[in-house]
Amino acid sequence: MDHKDNQSPQGETARILVEFLEVAITSIVFLKGVYPSGAFERRRYMNLVVQRARHPQLRDYIHSAVFGLLPFIQKGMVERAAVIFFNTDGIPVERFVFKLAVNLSYGSKVEEADLEFTLRSFLIKLSVSESLTKVLPCDYRWEITAYFRSLPEASANKDVKQWIPTDARQWEQPPLLTPIKSMSSKPLCVQLYIEHPSLSEPKPQNGEV
Amino acid sequence: MSMESTRSDKSAKRSFNNNRNSASSNSNSNPSNKKKKTSQKTLGVAWGSNSRSSSRSSFSNSPFSNFGSYMVEKNRKLQNQFEAEASTSSHGGSGSVKPIFDGVSIFVDGFTVPSSQELRGYMLKHGGRFENYFSRRRVTHIICSNLPDSKIKNLRSFSRGLPVVKPAWILESVAVNKLLSWVPFQLDQLANNQPKLSSFFTLKRSSVSNSASTHAPCQVNPEAEDSSLKVGTSGDTYFSEVSEPFEHRKQISRESDDLVNENSNASLVEETAGSSGKPCEVAMGIPSNIDAEDESSVKNDLQSSHYQPTALVSSNCINNQNMKGSPSSMVSEPSNQSHSTLGDPNFVENYFKNSRLHFIGTWRNRYRKRFHSLSNGFNCTSSNIKASPLKTAIMHVDMDCFFVSVVIRNHPELLDKPVAVCHSDNTKGTAEISSANYPARDYGIKAGMFVRNAKALCPHLVIFPYNFEAYEEVADQFYNVLHKHGNKVQAVSCDEAFLDVTDSEGDPQLLASKIRKEIFETTRCTASVGIAGNMLMARLATRTAKPDGQCYIPPERVDDYLSQLPIKALPGIGHVLEEKLKKQNVWTCGQLRMISKDSLQKDFGLKTGEMLWNYSRGVDNRLVGLIQESKSVGAEVNWGVRFKDLKDAQNFLSNLCKEVSLRLQGCGVEGRTFTLKIKKRRKDAEEPIKYMGHGDCENLSHSTTVPVATDDVEVLQRITKQLFGSFHLDVKEIRGVGLQVSRLESTENSKQGLERNSLKSWLASASARTEELCKNSHVAKESSNRGCEGEGDETLGQLCGNSVGLSIQMDSNTSNGAACLNEVSVLPPLCHLDMGVLKSLPPELFSELNEIYGGKLVDLIAKNKGKTENINHTLSAYSHEKIEGAMKEGQAARLSSMVFQNEIPVENKAEQHIAKEVLAVSGAESFVPASGLKKTDLIPSSLSQVDTSVLQQLPEELKVDILEHLPAHRMQVFSPNVLLDPTEIPLEALGTKTAENNSGSKDFVLDNNLWVGIPPQWVDKFKVSNCLILNILAEMYYKSGSTGNLSPILQRISSVSLHQLDAFQDGWDEAMYILCELLKQYIKLKIELDIEEIYVCFRLLRRFAMKSELFIQVYNIVSPYLQALVGENYGGNLHMSLKD
């Protein structure tokens, strides 16, 4: 890929972040055991052993979704990116949320090595976080959702068209958060936490469809 | 995109496993490849199997007969593949040049930064090899960042004797485009005995490091090398420069004038870098590492300190005798205290008073004072010497066991008895012998030996304490004799000197015996003399001459003399170098000569190699009197350092700073880089064998560089305090402290310029100057018209009048200075300018100022000097035209026309920034008198009137100083501004006082912010609290590494028994309140960016709450607050249930 057009610090940050997200999301999907482990292969990223989807469709979905965010992340429009697991009723069971904050006023050169060093800790922590997650019901789906600070104008950019407004259902009660990892550096702050429905949340089977 | 990059790596890897066909088609040189069919094996399984495979060299059939043969084939293919890739990737490289890593084959073990794949890329590109599997035969270097303990323990079996190197070796080699020695890049865990995990594994580790050193004997500890080098250079720089004219020379000129008259022969005194000090000096008689090059004590102090040592020494002896009475009390507390930093508030001062090395160092000052003369004459002659180097005759004069002979010259009965000098004569003591006479040396007694060992060797050894007074006396006599006989004397030490006697008539040997005789007659001590054609040979000749003899080595005998000389005898060859050479089977200079210069330079570096080559041939091009500038000035105390608490340590540091500052001033230099070295007791170290010694220590050092050189005590103290803080040490563990100042600049240069380091010295000097001016026109003459002769007294009177007028004006109008600061575009009136300051401005600045004043400055000065020509002379280089203009214009504009030109427009707008800069100076200038007045308690200057924008533009140092001079209550006016400015960090970093004040005011403004500052404010507050839990928190802050995060602190606390925390009643509410406040502020601080940290903290708190009543309450109070904030920021609640 050509990186020449992303020479601004934010472009650089966004590029690194997006790559990281691609790997991290794949790791989450692997972690949750959505697909048989044979669907993944071991790869090295940031000098860590990570998983990568072998199925081209799965790979493309994650890749295109995340890279579709690139221009928006660069502009600081994306507030959160979430991997949402939901049951057949479309009610979320578990959400992995990446809260992003790209420093738009950061002016100096981004040291890729420094960023990678901190981002790596996410992947390490993720790989041992299975106990924090919930066992998913037998029949469920997942999707990648991005939360924008403001809705981009559809006409302005054709990248936007790839993104459709989600109709994923929300929880009625504020969820319970379990932080996994946080990092903050000058150019970029990322936090990863898991959201679970609050205990007082009406059970999925009770809720109307 | 990283997936992309990894993909290429991966695809490479993948082909190793799967795509046999493609791989073999690449390497078509091997037709046999095509036979093989692959069986899928994972990389992981293959690990460690190579040893089995090595014996099998070939195999026959495609289904591998066993795993070993598979690995052989795999390795071979990997190599082929690597070679293929290497041949393609090196196309782009420089064709003819030999690649960097030629012959290097690395094996990467474990996690490295950069990754093994990147390292592989480097090896590909630069002609090295990369082995995927370890093999003793193919691999030359093992690369890894960290080793597990088990591998370190069995280093031999792991590395098979191969060097284990950090990846930085490869990176830096690539960066400088040549193969660097791997030794400095050796893995930390192996390289020094202080591995990072030492705190956990100290006991095991020491055995490990032993094994490391035995297993890899060729791996020289780089630190050891360093220190030996240091010894070398410290010898070199032992005696720093004199030839430069000093400012203070003026002050002592009267004394020296007399002396010069007396010793009319002594047209010049030269001191040198020459050869390193005497061996016994390097060996350290006194338990200290005081850098001997240091100068200390300014003139005034010197005088007084001369008289004190004896008294102190004797009191020392008394102490020792007391201890003799009760030897068992030797390690007990009270006696410890009398000698350590614990009991003696003036420890630093006394320490240096009792230090022999300090004596040697400071002796130079005295010497310079006594035998000081101009250097010009010498420079001329030295060029003569250069012209005719063949006939030179150099004499090296060295007193025989100086420190002993001087002491026993009044005890003739001891002449043949073994005698040693030591600061303590406690038979069982661990004081080190500093010098021993020849009879004593016959018993095997050497300098540096503990007294008790020496006594064991020679029970009737007589031990004397130092007698610094006598040393001084003898040294003076010694040099008197030398100066009588030659005008080119280079002092090496108080008892050792080089003489260039080329110009003296008569046989140098006769001269030598004459000198020796005179020395004996005047001092009753013997000296030995070596004579030869250069300094090196003269010095070596002295070796032969000793004791009490002389030796001449004529040029034709140099070769003979050297051929059998052990290399150790050459100056500059220390233990390390000697060991290295011996490894190459070089024992004598003759053998050393066999090695070519090139290979010497390759092995030992350019300079050392050349030195070895030259010295082994008796070549030494140094000239007597050649001066080397000293590179650093400092002081170090390694003995008797024991601190009870932080206050002790701070007090000690500030005294050390005083000492260093004095030494800097003594040398006439200022430094920019400050290095604080700490010796910290190793975890498992026992009380050192040497009484109050430092024992087994880790050496830590931190350094910082400031933009402007300084020798100011307060600046030093501030910097040092800050450096000390960055160590985060338990002060009880400290066994030695040293402060070193480097990047030296001569005071001469900096004193004149803008970069005058501290405003305070401005103030001091300026106000002093004004006072002087007011008092005495003669003084004025000296200080302001230095170097100018023949001014009319009337002008001086006028000048004097001016100054008086100036100060009076200042008296009556306090805010004058401030006003000047306010008006950026208005120049201070001509008459307000301080003559002295003007003159000490650097020429560039002066000419700029002059331009702004329309050339009137020059005129002004010309008036004062009364001789325009003089100025023409000094300034012509910079502003020839201007002065000419000024001279024309000047006659008209009389000094009497002191009509104040309040608004002189800035002539050129393009130069406005320069003007501003200048104004900053002139602002500071006009500020000077104001503050000077404040100092004399006339009127306090009110700086709140100063325009902060001007303040912002002042150089950092000035700002700090200005702020420091503000009354504290006024600080608040400034600090917000100061804090807002992002460039202010250095200010805070510099200022301890300022920082405190800043945070103090912030505290006030920002509603009690406990988390501001480093360390956060709460730490100090809690420390002084009378509540146990708060004290513990503060203590844990330091123990946890002072990261500024709460979770490590809480984690530490969880190891404390929490039940006892509740065992207090007083201040319960207060403690609870402040804890809640602390937590709330912390949440507020972290909520947005680091919810993880908060989460960890609260899970810990929750755990505490199960055991502690206090924490239950705290938790219950803060929890809702936390959840509210989390909800606000994240739209949810933290999941706090305790599963564990």
PDB file of N, CA and C in Angstrom, chain A residues 1 3 15 19 22-23 42-47 52 63 67 80 99 101 120 125 131-132 174-184 189 191 193 195, chain B residues 1-4 6-7 10-11 13-14 111-118 1086-1093 1095 1099 1126 1129-1136 1139:
ATOM      1  N   MET A   1       0.825  -1.224   0.000  1.00  0.00           N
ATOM      2  CA  MET A   1       0.000   0.000   0.000  1.00  0.00           C
ATOM      3  C   MET A   1       0.847   1.256   0.000  1.00  0.00           C
ATOM      4  N   HIS A   3       1.776   4.667   1.268  1.00  0.00           N
ATOM      5  CA  HIS A   3       1.571   5.472   2.475  1.00  0.00           C
ATOM      6  C   HIS A   3       1.933   6.918   2.248  1.00  0.00           C
ATOM      7  N   ARG A  15      -2.970   5.224  10.318  1.00  0.00           N
ATOM      8  CA  ARG A  15      -2.533   4.038   9.596  1.00  0.00           C
ATOM      9  C   ARG A  15      -2.108   2.936  10.574  1.00  0.00           C
ATOM     10  N   GLU A  19      -4.228  -0.656  11.255  1.00  0.00           N
ATOM     11  CA  GLU A  19      -3.571  -1.962  11.188  1.00  0.00           C
ATOM     12  C   GLU A  19      -3.751  -2.727  12.481  1.00  0.00           C
ATOM     13  N   GLU A  22      -7.213  -4.034  12.906  1.00  0.00           N
ATOM     14  CA  GLU A  22      -7.470  -5.227  12.096  1.00  0.00           C
ATOM     15  C   GLU A  22      -6.986  -6.480  12.824  1.00  0.00           C
ATOM     16  N   VAL A  23      -5.799  -6.379  13.350  1.00  0.00           N
ATOM     17  CA  VAL A  23      -5.253  -7.529  14.062  1.00  0.00           C
ATOM     18  C   VAL A  23      -6.035  -7.780  15.337  1.00  0.00           C
ATOM     19  N   ARG A  42      -1.358 -18.729  12.310  1.00  0.00           N
ATOM     20  CA  ARG A  42      -0.467 -17.930  13.155  1.00  0.00           C
ATOM     21  C   ARG A  42       0.366 -16.985  12.294  1.00  0.00           C
ATOM     22  N   ARG A  43       0.418 -15.793  12.710  1.00  0.00           N
ATOM     23  CA  ARG A  43       1.236 -14.815  12.003  1.00  0.00           C
ATOM     24  C   ARG A  43       1.990 -13.982  13.034  1.00  0.00           C
ATOM     25  N   ARG A  44       2.920 -13.225  12.551  1.00  0.00           N
ATOM     26  CA  ARG A  44       3.675 -12.373  13.457  1.00  0.00           C
ATOM     27  C   ARG A  44       3.317 -10.922  13.152  1.00  0.00           C
ATOM     28  N   TYR A  45       2.944 -10.208  14.177  1.00  0.00           N
ATOM     29  CA  TYR A  45       2.638  -8.794  14.016  1.00  0.00           C
ATOM     30  C   TYR A  45       3.226  -8.066  15.221  1.00  0.00           C
ATOM     31  N   MET A  46       3.901  -7.016  14.964  1.00  0.00           N
ATOM     32  CA  MET A  46       4.590  -6.288  16.038  1.00  0.00           C
ATOM     33  C   MET A  46       5.427  -7.257  16.865  1.00  0.00           C
ATOM     34  N   ASN A  47       5.992  -8.202  16.183  1.00  0.00           N
ATOM     35  CA  ASN A  47       6.852  -9.154  16.862  1.00  0.00           C
ATOM     36  C   ASN A  47       6.109 -10.040  17.857  1.00  0.00           C
ATOM     37  N   ARG A  52      -4.594 -14.807  12.194  1.00  0.00           N
ATOM     38  CA  ARG A  52      -5.101 -14.122  11.020  1.00  0.00           C
ATOM     39  C   ARG A  52      -6.100 -15.058  10.360  1.00  0.00           C
ATOM     40  N   HIS A  63     -10.884  -6.496   7.168  1.00  0.00           N
ATOM     41  CA  HIS A  63      -9.963  -5.555   6.550  1.00  0.00           C
ATOM     42  C   HIS A  63     -10.699  -4.336   5.988  1.00  0.00           C
ATOM     43  N   PHE A  67     -10.373  -0.621   7.391  1.00  0.00           N
ATOM     44  CA  PHE A  67      -9.722   0.359   6.536  1.00  0.00           C
ATOM     45  C   PHE A  67     -10.690   1.397   6.001  1.00  0.00           C
ATOM     46  N   ARG A  80     -15.633   5.571  18.849  1.00  0.00           N
ATOM     47  CA  ARG A  80     -15.449   4.203  19.301  1.00  0.00           C
ATOM     48  C   ARG A  80     -15.581   3.263  18.120  1.00  0.00           C
ATOM     49  N   LYS A  99     -12.137   2.558  22.411  1.00  0.00           N
ATOM     50  CA  LYS A  99     -12.404   3.996  22.471  1.00  0.00           C
ATOM     51  C   LYS A  99     -11.160   4.703  21.959  1.00  0.00           C
ATOM     52  N   ALA A 101      -8.998   8.104  20.622  1.00  0.00           N
ATOM     53  CA  ALA A 101      -8.837   9.568  20.655  1.00  0.00           C
ATOM     54  C   ALA A 101      -7.552   9.925  19.929  1.00  0.00           C
ATOM     55  N   ARG A 120       1.080  -3.095  21.407  1.00  0.00           N
ATOM     56  CA  ARG A 120       1.331  -4.522  21.564  1.00  0.00           C
ATOM     57  C   ARG A 120       0.735  -5.058  22.857  1.00  0.00           C
ATOM     58  N   LYS A 125      -2.633  -8.543  26.304  1.00  0.00           N
ATOM     59  CA  LYS A 125      -3.686  -8.619  27.318  1.00  0.00           C
ATOM     60  C   LYS A 125      -4.908  -9.342  26.761  1.00  0.00           C
ATOM     61  N   SER A 131     -11.146 -15.182  30.283  1.00  0.00           N
ATOM     62  CA  SER A 131     -11.941 -15.382  31.491  1.00  0.00           C
ATOM     63  C   SER A 131     -12.844 -14.196  31.784  1.00  0.00           C
ATOM     64  N   LEU A 132     -12.553 -13.072  31.233  1.00  0.00           N
ATOM     65  CA  LEU A 132     -13.367 -11.879  31.480  1.00  0.00           C
ATOM     66  C   LEU A 132     -14.616 -11.866  30.604  1.00  0.00           C
ATOM     67  N   PRO A 174     -27.744   0.914  31.472  1.00  0.00           N
ATOM     68  CA  PRO A 174     -26.317   1.123  31.213  1.00  0.00           C
ATOM     69  C   PRO A 174     -25.543  -0.185  31.428  1.00  0.00           C
ATOM     70  N   PRO A 175     -24.651  -0.490  30.563  1.00  0.00           N
ATOM     71  CA  PRO A 175     -23.944  -1.763  30.662  1.00  0.00           C
ATOM     72  C   PRO A 175     -22.875  -1.756  31.762  1.00  0.00           C
ATOM     73  N   LEU A 176     -22.350  -2.926  32.021  1.00  0.00           N
ATOM     74  CA  LEU A 176     -21.224  -3.047  32.942  1.00  0.00           C
ATOM     75  C   LEU A 176     -19.929  -3.067  32.131  1.00  0.00           C
ATOM     76  N   LEU A 177     -18.998  -2.298  32.570  1.00  0.00           N
ATOM     77  CA  LEU A 177     -17.739  -2.214  31.824  1.00  0.00           C
ATOM     78  C   LEU A 177     -16.639  -3.016  32.518  1.00  0.00           C
ATOM     79  N   THR A 178     -15.866  -3.684  31.721  1.00  0.00           N
ATOM     80  CA  THR A 178     -14.659  -4.330  32.229  1.00  0.00           C
ATOM     81  C   THR A 178     -13.473  -3.855  31.391  1.00  0.00           C
ATOM     82  N   PRO A 179     -12.724  -2.953  31.941  1.00  0.00           N
ATOM     83  CA  PRO A 179     -11.589  -2.464  31.146  1.00  0.00           C
ATOM     84  C   PRO A 179     -10.566  -3.571  30.895  1.00  0.00           C
ATOM     85  N   ILE A 180     -10.039  -3.573  29.710  1.00  0.00           N
ATOM     86  CA  ILE A 180      -8.996  -4.548  29.376  1.00  0.00           C
ATOM     87  C   ILE A 180      -7.640  -3.856  29.366  1.00  0.00           C
ATOM     88  N   LYS A 181      -7.593  -2.785  28.641  1.00  0.00           N
ATOM     89  CA  LYS A 181      -6.294  -2.115  28.502  1.00  0.00           C
ATOM     90  C   LYS A 181      -6.533  -0.665  28.098  1.00  0.00           C
ATOM     91  N   SER A 182      -5.652   0.179  28.584  1.00  0.00           N
ATOM     92  CA  SER A 182      -5.702   1.581  28.160  1.00  0.00           C
ATOM     93  C   SER A 182      -4.300   2.014  27.795  1.00  0.00           C
ATOM     94  N   MET A 183      -4.212   2.847  26.838  1.00  0.00           N
ATOM     95  CA  MET A 183      -2.918   3.459  26.567  1.00  0.00           C
ATOM     96  C   MET A 183      -3.153   4.907  26.234  1.00  0.00           C
ATOM     97  N   SER A 184      -2.255   5.742  26.667  1.00  0.00           N
ATOM     98  CA  SER A 184      -2.379   7.119  26.215  1.00  0.00           C
ATOM     99  C   SER A 184      -0.984   7.629  25.901  1.00  0.00           C
ATOM    100  N   CYS A 189      -4.724   8.045  21.941  1.00  0.00           N
ATOM    101  CA  CYS A 189      -5.127   7.323  23.133  1.00  0.00           C
ATOM    102  C   CYS A 189      -6.104   6.236  22.705  1.00  0.00           C
ATOM    103  N   GLN A 191      -8.438   2.938  24.318  1.00  0.00           N
ATOM    104  CA  GLN A 191      -8.848   2.147  25.465  1.00  0.00           C
ATOM    105  C   GLN A 191      -9.706   0.999  24.957  1.00  0.00           C
ATOM    106  N   TYR A 193     -12.320  -1.891  26.301  1.00  0.00           N
ATOM    107  CA  TYR A 193     -13.061  -2.477  27.410  1.00  0.00           C
ATOM    108  C   TYR A 193     -14.192  -3.322  26.866  1.00  0.00           C
ATOM    109  N   GLU A 195     -18.100  -4.558  27.256  1.00  0.00           N
ATOM    110  CA  GLU A 195     -19.392  -4.176  27.838  1.00  0.00           C
ATOM    111  C   GLU A 195     -20.281  -5.402  27.927  1.00  0.00           C
TER     112      GLU A 195
ATOM    113  N   MET B   1       1.601  -0.871   5.217  1.00  0.00           N
ATOM    114  CA  MET B   1       0.634  -1.472   6.132  1.00  0.00           C
ATOM    115  C   MET B   1       1.213  -2.728   6.734  1.00  0.00           C
ATOM    116  N   SER B   2       0.985  -2.873   7.952  1.00  0.00           N
ATOM    117  CA  SER B   2       1.797  -3.861   8.639  1.00  0.00           C
ATOM    118  C   SER B   2       1.430  -5.270   8.226  1.00  0.00           C
ATOM    119  N   MET B   3       0.168  -5.489   7.975  1.00  0.00           N
ATOM    120  CA  MET B   3      -0.196  -6.819   7.533  1.00  0.00           C
ATOM    121  C   MET B   3       0.573  -7.145   6.270  1.00  0.00           C
ATOM    122  N   GLU B   4       0.737  -6.079   5.546  1.00  0.00           N
ATOM    123  CA  GLU B   4       1.467  -6.232   4.298  1.00  0.00           C
ATOM    124  C   GLU B   4       2.907  -6.677   4.575  1.00  0.00           C
ATOM    125  N   THR B   6       4.156  -7.891   7.278  1.00  0.00           N
ATOM    126  CA  THR B   6       4.266  -9.201   7.900  1.00  0.00           C
ATOM    127  C   THR B   6       3.962 -10.276   6.873  1.00  0.00           C
ATOM    128  N   ARG B   7       3.108  -9.904   5.986  1.00  0.00           N
ATOM    129  CA  ARG B   7       2.744 -10.897   4.999  1.00  0.00           C
ATOM    130  C   ARG B   7       3.971 -11.349   4.207  1.00  0.00           C
ATOM    131  N   LYS B  10       5.797 -13.525   6.273  1.00  0.00           N
ATOM    132  CA  LYS B  10       5.090 -14.780   6.441  1.00  0.00           C
ATOM    133  C   LYS B  10       5.197 -15.623   5.189  1.00  0.00           C
ATOM    134  N   SER B  11       5.048 -14.972   4.119  1.00  0.00           N
ATOM    135  CA  SER B  11       5.070 -15.763   2.905  1.00  0.00           C
ATOM    136  C   SER B  11       6.444 -16.400   2.737  1.00  0.00           C
ATOM    137  N   LYS B  13       8.231 -17.358   5.214  1.00  0.00           N
ATOM    138  CA  LYS B  13       8.247 -18.446   6.159  1.00  0.00           C
ATOM    139  C   LYS B  13       7.417 -19.616   5.624  1.00  0.00           C
ATOM    140  N   ARG B  14       6.337 -19.200   5.057  1.00  0.00           N
ATOM    141  CA  ARG B  14       5.431 -20.205   4.583  1.00  0.00           C
ATOM    142  C   ARG B  14       6.107 -21.082   3.535  1.00  0.00           C
ATOM    143  N   PHE B 111      12.588 -13.016  21.916  1.00  0.00           N
ATOM    144  CA  PHE B 111      11.986 -11.758  21.506  1.00  0.00           C
ATOM    145  C   PHE B 111      13.042 -10.670  21.443  1.00  0.00           C
ATOM    146  N   THR B 112      13.109 -10.004  20.329  1.00  0.00           N
ATOM    147  CA  THR B 112      14.039  -8.893  20.229  1.00  0.00           C
ATOM    148  C   THR B 112      13.340  -7.698  19.619  1.00  0.00           C
ATOM    149  N   VAL B 113      13.871  -6.555  19.884  1.00  0.00           N
ATOM    150  CA  VAL B 113      13.455  -5.342  19.181  1.00  0.00           C
ATOM    151  C   VAL B 113      14.687  -4.809  18.487  1.00  0.00           C
ATOM    152  N   PRO B 114      14.753  -4.726  17.172  1.00  0.00           N
ATOM    153  CA  PRO B 114      13.728  -5.121  16.214  1.00  0.00           C
ATOM    154  C   PRO B 114      13.605  -6.643  16.132  1.00  0.00           C
ATOM    155  N   SER B 115      12.585  -7.069  15.447  1.00  0.00           N
ATOM    156  CA  SER B 115      12.282  -8.491  15.433  1.00  0.00           C
ATOM    157  C   SER B 115      13.345  -9.259  14.668  1.00  0.00           C
ATOM    158  N   SER B 116      13.302 -10.559  14.858  1.00  0.00           N
ATOM    159  CA  SER B 116      14.293 -11.397  14.199  1.00  0.00           C
ATOM    160  C   SER B 116      14.197 -11.251  12.688  1.00  0.00           C
ATOM    161  N   GLN B 117      12.985 -11.014  12.191  1.00  0.00           N
ATOM    162  CA  GLN B 117      12.842 -10.878  10.748  1.00  0.00           C
ATOM    163  C   GLN B 117      13.533  -9.613  10.242  1.00  0.00           C
ATOM    164  N   GLU B 118      13.430  -8.566  11.018  1.00  0.00           N
ATOM    165  CA  GLU B 118      14.119  -7.344  10.604  1.00  0.00           C
ATOM    166  C   GLU B 118      15.627  -7.542  10.656  1.00  0.00           C
ATOM    167  N   LYS B1086      -7.958  10.645  35.548  1.00  0.00           N
ATOM    168  CA  LYS B1086      -7.715   9.485  34.690  1.00  0.00           C
ATOM    169  C   LYS B1086      -8.940   9.037  33.904  1.00  0.00           C
ATOM    170  N   ILE B1087     -10.107   9.513  34.280  1.00  0.00           N
ATOM    171  CA  ILE B1087     -11.324   8.901  33.768  1.00  0.00           C
ATOM    172  C   ILE B1087     -11.367   8.896  32.247  1.00  0.00           C
ATOM    173  N   GLU B1088     -10.894   9.950  31.675  1.00  0.00           N
ATOM    174  CA  GLU B1088     -11.074  10.062  30.240  1.00  0.00           C
ATOM    175  C   GLU B1088     -10.146   9.137  29.468  1.00  0.00           C
ATOM    176  N   LEU B1089      -8.941   9.010  29.949  1.00  0.00           N
ATOM    177  CA  LEU B1089      -7.948   8.318  29.130  1.00  0.00           C
ATOM    178  C   LEU B1089      -7.498   6.979  29.691  1.00  0.00           C
ATOM    179  N   ASP B1090      -7.687   6.736  30.930  1.00  0.00           N
ATOM    180  CA  ASP B1090      -7.134   5.495  31.458  1.00  0.00           C
ATOM    181  C   ASP B1090      -8.092   4.845  32.445  1.00  0.00           C
ATOM    182  N   ILE B1091      -9.149   4.319  31.903  1.00  0.00           N
ATOM    183  CA  ILE B1091     -10.124   3.677  32.771  1.00  0.00           C
ATOM    184  C   ILE B1091      -9.555   2.389  33.335  1.00  0.00           C
ATOM    185  N   GLU B1092      -8.611   1.837  32.641  1.00  0.00           N
ATOM    186  CA  GLU B1092      -8.000   0.596  33.121  1.00  0.00           C
ATOM    187  C   GLU B1092      -7.323   0.811  34.465  1.00  0.00           C
ATOM    188  N   GLU B1093      -6.594   1.918  34.539  1.00  0.00           N
ATOM    189  CA  GLU B1093      -5.878   2.226  35.768  1.00  0.00           C
ATOM    190  C   GLU B1093      -6.858   2.377  36.931  1.00  0.00           C
ATOM    191  N   TYR B1095      -9.782   1.168  37.142  1.00  0.00           N
ATOM    192  CA  TYR B1095     -10.363  -0.150  37.395  1.00  0.00           C
ATOM    193  C   TYR B1095      -9.464  -0.981  38.308  1.00  0.00           C
ATOM    194  N   ARG B1099     -10.374  -2.186  42.123  1.00  0.00           N
ATOM    195  CA  ARG B1099     -10.424  -3.597  42.508  1.00  0.00           C
ATOM    196  C   ARG B1099      -9.518  -3.846  43.712  1.00  0.00           C
ATOM    197  N   VAL B1126     -17.961   7.418  35.342  1.00  0.00           N
ATOM    198  CA  VAL B1126     -17.829   6.428  34.284  1.00  0.00           C
ATOM    199  C   VAL B1126     -19.059   6.487  33.380  1.00  0.00           C
ATOM    200  N   ASN B1129     -18.820   9.317  31.046  1.00  0.00           N
ATOM    201  CA  ASN B1129     -17.829   9.212  29.990  1.00  0.00           C
ATOM    202  C   ASN B1129     -18.009   8.002  29.092  1.00  0.00           C
ATOM    203  N   TYR B1130     -18.533   6.938  29.660  1.00  0.00           N
ATOM    204  CA  TYR B1130     -18.566   5.706  28.888  1.00  0.00           C
ATOM    205  C   TYR B1130     -19.968   5.128  28.738  1.00  0.00           C
ATOM    206  N   GLY B1131     -20.928   5.764  29.343  1.00  0.00           N
ATOM    207  CA  GLY B1131     -22.290   5.264  29.226  1.00  0.00           C
ATOM    208  C   GLY B1131     -22.484   3.910  29.874  1.00  0.00           C
ATOM    209  N   GLY B1132     -21.780   3.639  30.916  1.00  0.00           N
ATOM    210  CA  GLY B1132     -21.974   2.361  31.600  1.00  0.00           C
ATOM    211  C   GLY B1132     -21.419   2.426  33.002  1.00  0.00           C
ATOM    212  N   ASN B1133     -21.467   1.297  33.691  1.00  0.00           N
ATOM    213  CA  ASN B1133     -20.889   1.232  35.024  1.00  0.00           C
ATOM    214  C   ASN B1133     -19.716   0.277  35.022  1.00  0.00           C
ATOM    215  N   LEU B1134     -18.772   0.582  35.880  1.00  0.00           N
ATOM    216  CA  LEU B1134     -17.656  -0.347  35.986  1.00  0.00           C
ATOM    217  C   LEU B1134     -18.130  -1.625  36.645  1.00  0.00           C
ATOM    218  N   HIS B1135     -17.670  -2.709  36.117  1.00  0.00           N
ATOM    219  CA  HIS B1135     -18.058  -4.011  36.614  1.00  0.00           C
ATOM    220  C   HIS B1135     -17.154  -4.359  37.780  1.00  0.00           C
ATOM    221  N   MET B1136     -17.692  -4.191  39.005  1.00  0.00           N
ATOM    222  CA  MET B1136     -16.802  -4.293  40.148  1.00  0.00           C
ATOM    223  C   MET B1136     -16.963  -5.581  40.941  1.00  0.00           C
ATOM    224  N   LYS B1139     -14.989 -11.581  41.433  1.00  0.00           N
ATOM    225  CA  LYS B1139     -15.062 -12.994  41.095  1.00  0.00           C
ATOM    226  C   LYS B1139     -13.947 -13.762  41.801  1.00  0.00           C
TER     227      LYS B1139
END
